[in-house]
Amino acid sequence: MNRYDSTKSEAKWLKIWQKAELYKTPDKPNSKLYNLVMFPYPSGNLHLGHWYNFAPADTLARFSRMHGKDILEPFGFDSFGLPAENAAIKRGLMADEWIDQNIGDMTQQIQKLGAMYDWDKVLKTSDPKYYKWTQWIFLQLFNADKAYQQKGLVNWCPNDKTVLANEQVIKGECDRCGAKVERKNLEQWYFRITDYADRLLDDLNSLQWPKRIKEMQRNWIGRSEGALVNFAIDGHSDKLDVYTTRLDTLFGVTFMVIAPEHPLVDVITTSDHSVEVNKYITDAGAKTDIDRMEAHDKSGVFSGAYVVNPATHEQVPVWVSDYVLMGYGTGAIMAVPAHDERDYEFATKYGLEIRQVIGGGDTQDSAHLLTGELMNSGEFNSLTSEQAKTKITKWLKLQGLAQPRVQYRLRDWLISRQRYWGTPIPIIHCKDCGAVAVPEKDLPVILPLKQEFGKDGRSPLLDHPDFNNVACPKCGGDAHRETDTMDTFVDSSWYFLRYPNPHYTDGPFDPVAVKQWLPVDRYIGGAEHAVLHLLYSRFITKFLFDQGRLEFNEPFINLINQGMILGPDGNKMNKSKGNVINPDDYVGQYGADAVRLYLMFMGPYDEGGHWDPKRFEGTHRFINRVWELILGPYQSDNEDPIIEAELSARLHKTIKKVTEDTQSTRFNTAISALMKFVNYAGPLKLDARLSLAQWQITTTTLAKLLAPFTPFLAEEIWEQLGNSQSVHLQTWPQYDPSLIQDDLTTIVIQINGKLKAEFVINTQDAHSKPKLEAMAREQMGEKLSSLEIVKTIAVPGKLVNFVSR
RNA sequence: GGGCGGGUGGUGGAACUGGUAUACACGACGGACUUAAAAUCCGUUGCCUUUCGGCUUGCGGGUUCAAGUCCCGCCCCGCCCACCA
């Protein structure tokens, strides 16, 4: 017998499967299951991380298929975005050529995995047939007043030369290139995702998602309940509004702080302070966000203005400081140094009063942050913080000085980008009519493919007269197109709706096919999209639901997060560290099945791990051992029903374990159960005591159990066993509970909880405590008589514990 | 600072509702086969101890007949968020 030749076998089955259309999506699913992975960016080469996402996802799809599910398992490319544009600038190529080349290369690579992807359903977001509908969705938002243009402070990446959404700024740095993000005052396009904040928050409860992802979204949405309070500014008609969640500390307000960008700064600053204040504002404006964060020391200047504390009627000074953020709340705060760390630090530095109004702690060395009983608060003294919050809000409300308010950290989604390679925003700017939607019949607004980049990567769209100069759709007058393109996260916020029928031309998605397949039953991908793609997709789905276009308002019912796959040195794979593993090297030598199996065997799927080439050998050996076991020489001349029964019991236990573990994505233990069984069956087979019938049941069952984990190997074995129909069309084996019952049970004997001995008993007797105790006493014999036994505990089916003094 | 995970042999990791800790795999060591090596196969492998035996799930307490698992207090690591009022 030859050894298993993965290269030959995998190439052979890829051809046969394709020809037989084995993985074609059923047209009319009875019991549907939409099994989806997050589509990749076509960067040019497939990464081991992609495999770690795709391979186990495909195993789950195969597993479900064998359970009778009709599967939709599509694949595609998120093909707009900066790398293509940068490659085009650098190499003088066309962006779309670069993309198509990469898609070709990656498709070849990904096909080797042998996943059940239906290649008739491939889509790419940079295809005009696709982005036509991204534009169409934009227009629906625009018409519903959920897309709008506004001038304001935005995050600007000086390296990528574009604005970024808040979600794309990580610790003050550009998510993509790591450059320090600057603040600019620009007119940009936004989607009103904040209108959906409550629903995005509440509906998380209904989703079967990992806890940590839900928590991340909750934190990102950042709902808080408090009140808006109006402070009268001394000598002005304007009020200074602040947002607070601690109205119970109102009597402790000893100063106010407003952000340098606050519009009232100019109004209230007194002439004797204007020089200082202006200088401070200029300095703050020059700082990047990250500079501001790194300046541990708080700084600020007094504006010269005072407001009146409505509780104490005292005048409190207004300071200007950049520790107050313009983007959250009202851009101004009431400072309570006794009970807020930041205010405490500021007050200490500038010698401002610290007045304690909550008991149960002191404010000698630091702020007292806990809630408690009020003090120094007039008629509200001795109320608890909770009671006081309600009462003080009510009291101020009666005077027209406060309203309860819910505040979110989530901001509207900034979707315009000053880049070329993206979906054009379908808007025409007319000097008379303003921003006008491109009529639906004129979609798509085609992105010109012939590009000449200007100096410094200036977008070709800006210098493209044919694209730029158009007639206003409303008045016919001279107008120009919007030259910004959309954030690529808009492209990916709805792609899963198009997969069921990506060739549909009458709308973004085929309503019939969507009804058949959506929502996504199982979505598998990395945690890096927790507040990006996953939040945006939920928002777009809810919007389309509200528009009556969808019958569900959550796109992904069940989310599975894989962990991160690291290099052999335990670090994140990185070209500069030289620890990048190219899956092709291993696939070529050992086969796709071996790589797939190792990735799943390595450890818990949600924890990831590092690629260890040595350990990888183990799964490769296992594949060879399976081949040898099933197809190696077999003979039987001494059949033994007892041995056969034992084999049968082991087999059914293995079915149970593999089934349950795979269902709950514990692939590593499922595979270890398979290994254990193969280790057990190997020597047994050579014993020659198994009938051919029994052995055939074993081998066919094992081939089926292996099918989702090693699809090529299982198919090859299946054929060698004489079957003509694919193993992947077989039904998953069922275990027989009666066969799993053992006749004998091992009972452990403990003395004071420590293992001393064990004995074997008939299973039906193992549940009788007296019998267990008697057997244990007999077994221990004299050893017990020397001890003073004060208590005996018998646990049915488990153990007997003698407690001695 | 906040949130969420973790801490088990030389290594990756098993252990169901408290009930035989270290499954499975890697590595290491010994052996078989071979002129030799690779591959393969067999055996040993938590630690201490010559034996008897004792000890062991980050540390310290507690509950229990029995704790990796439950409770209290600490230490350490990873990820995410972070001047959010």
mmCIF file of N, CA and C in Angstrom, chain A residues 134 137-139 141-142 145-148 189-195 411-416 486 489-490 493 536 539-540:
data_model
loop_
_atom_site.group_PDB
_atom_site.id
_atom_site.type_symbol
_atom_site.label_atom_id
_atom_site.label_comp_id
_atom_site.label_asym_id
_atom_site.label_seq_id
_atom_site.Cartn_x
_atom_site.Cartn_y
_atom_site.Cartn_z
ATOM 1 N N THR A 134 -24.429 50.203 -3.624
ATOM 2 C CA THR A 134 -23.917 50.932 -2.459
ATOM 3 C C THR A 134 -24.380 52.389 -2.574
ATOM 4 N N ILE A 137 -28.053 52.639 -1.798
ATOM 5 C CA ILE A 137 -28.309 52.655 -0.356
ATOM 6 C C ILE A 137 -27.996 54.033 0.224
ATOM 7 N N PHE A 138 -26.917 54.635 -0.263
ATOM 8 C CA PHE A 138 -26.612 56.002 0.161
ATOM 9 C C PHE A 138 -27.802 56.921 -0.117
ATOM 10 N N LEU A 139 -28.362 56.783 -1.306
ATOM 11 C CA LEU A 139 -29.487 57.665 -1.671
ATOM 12 C C LEU A 139 -30.714 57.416 -0.799
ATOM 13 N N LEU A 141 -30.618 56.564 2.262
ATOM 14 C CA LEU A 141 -30.286 57.247 3.515
ATOM 15 C C LEU A 141 -30.446 58.762 3.350
ATOM 16 N N PHE A 142 -29.973 59.250 2.219
ATOM 17 C CA PHE A 142 -30.038 60.688 1.957
ATOM 18 C C PHE A 142 -31.491 61.150 1.913
ATOM 19 N N ASP A 145 -33.180 61.473 5.142
ATOM 20 C CA ASP A 145 -32.476 62.400 6.031
ATOM 21 C C ASP A 145 -31.590 61.665 7.048
ATOM 22 N N LYS A 146 -31.068 60.522 6.628
ATOM 23 C CA LYS A 146 -30.118 59.816 7.491
ATOM 24 C C LYS A 146 -28.693 59.984 6.979
ATOM 25 N N ALA A 147 -28.541 60.679 5.853
ATOM 26 C CA ALA A 147 -27.205 61.029 5.373
ATOM 27 C C ALA A 147 -27.191 62.542 5.238
ATOM 28 N N TYR A 148 -26.174 63.170 5.765
ATOM 29 C CA TYR A 148 -26.149 64.633 5.714
ATOM 30 C C TYR A 148 -24.705 65.110 5.666
ATOM 31 N N TRP A 189 -19.471 64.157 4.908
ATOM 32 C CA TRP A 189 -20.733 63.423 4.892
ATOM 33 C C TRP A 189 -20.818 62.468 6.082
ATOM 34 N N TYR A 190 -21.989 62.434 6.672
ATOM 35 C CA TYR A 190 -22.218 61.567 7.842
ATOM 36 C C TYR A 190 -23.484 60.738 7.662
ATOM 37 N N PHE A 191 -23.503 59.577 8.304
ATOM 38 C CA PHE A 191 -24.749 58.801 8.445
ATOM 39 C C PHE A 191 -25.218 58.929 9.889
ATOM 40 N N ARG A 192 -26.508 59.068 10.060
ATOM 41 C CA ARG A 192 -27.052 59.264 11.412
ATOM 42 C C ARG A 192 -27.179 57.957 12.188
ATOM 43 N N ILE A 193 -26.060 57.348 12.466
ATOM 44 C CA ILE A 193 -26.091 56.097 13.225
ATOM 45 C C ILE A 193 -26.545 56.356 14.654
ATOM 46 N N THR A 194 -26.353 57.593 15.133
ATOM 47 C CA THR A 194 -26.751 57.895 16.519
ATOM 48 C C THR A 194 -28.264 57.820 16.708
ATOM 49 N N ASP A 195 -29.019 57.981 15.615
ATOM 50 C CA ASP A 195 -30.470 57.817 15.730
ATOM 51 C C ASP A 195 -30.827 56.392 16.137
ATOM 52 N N ARG A 411 -20.843 58.598 17.950
ATOM 53 C CA ARG A 411 -21.083 59.784 17.116
ATOM 54 C C ARG A 411 -21.589 59.302 15.772
ATOM 55 N N ASP A 412 -22.090 60.254 15.008
ATOM 56 C CA ASP A 412 -22.516 59.889 13.663
ATOM 57 C C ASP A 412 -21.310 59.402 12.863
ATOM 58 N N TRP A 413 -21.614 58.540 11.931
ATOM 59 C CA TRP A 413 -20.573 57.845 11.162
ATOM 60 C C TRP A 413 -20.114 58.741 10.011
ATOM 61 N N LEU A 414 -18.862 59.145 10.080
ATOM 62 C CA LEU A 414 -18.302 59.989 9.036
ATOM 63 C C LEU A 414 -17.897 59.086 7.863
ATOM 64 N N ILE A 415 -18.566 59.204 6.738
ATOM 65 C CA ILE A 415 -18.356 58.221 5.666
ATOM 66 C C ILE A 415 -17.625 58.768 4.439
ATOM 67 N N SER A 416 -17.351 60.060 4.370
ATOM 68 C CA SER A 416 -16.681 60.532 3.150
ATOM 69 C C SER A 416 -15.170 60.445 3.291
ATOM 70 N N MET A 486 -16.796 56.924 -0.702
ATOM 71 C CA MET A 486 -17.302 56.438 0.592
ATOM 72 C C MET A 486 -16.272 55.563 1.310
ATOM 73 N N PHE A 489 -16.124 50.779 4.665
ATOM 74 C CA PHE A 489 -17.037 50.086 5.572
ATOM 75 C C PHE A 489 -18.500 50.238 5.153
ATOM 76 N N VAL A 490 -18.775 51.221 4.277
ATOM 77 C CA VAL A 490 -20.126 51.299 3.721
ATOM 78 C C VAL A 490 -20.325 50.123 2.752
ATOM 79 N N SER A 493 -20.997 46.978 4.602
ATOM 80 C CA SER A 493 -22.086 46.976 5.577
ATOM 81 C C SER A 493 -23.343 46.287 5.046
ATOM 82 N N TYR A 536 -21.661 48.830 11.989
ATOM 83 C CA TYR A 536 -22.185 49.465 10.776
ATOM 84 C C TYR A 536 -23.201 48.567 10.067
ATOM 85 N N PHE A 539 -26.457 48.641 11.789
ATOM 86 C CA PHE A 539 -27.131 49.916 11.527
ATOM 87 C C PHE A 539 -27.812 49.899 10.157
ATOM 88 N N ILE A 540 -27.070 49.508 9.124
ATOM 89 C CA ILE A 540 -27.638 49.506 7.766
ATOM 90 C C ILE A 540 -28.812 48.526 7.688
#
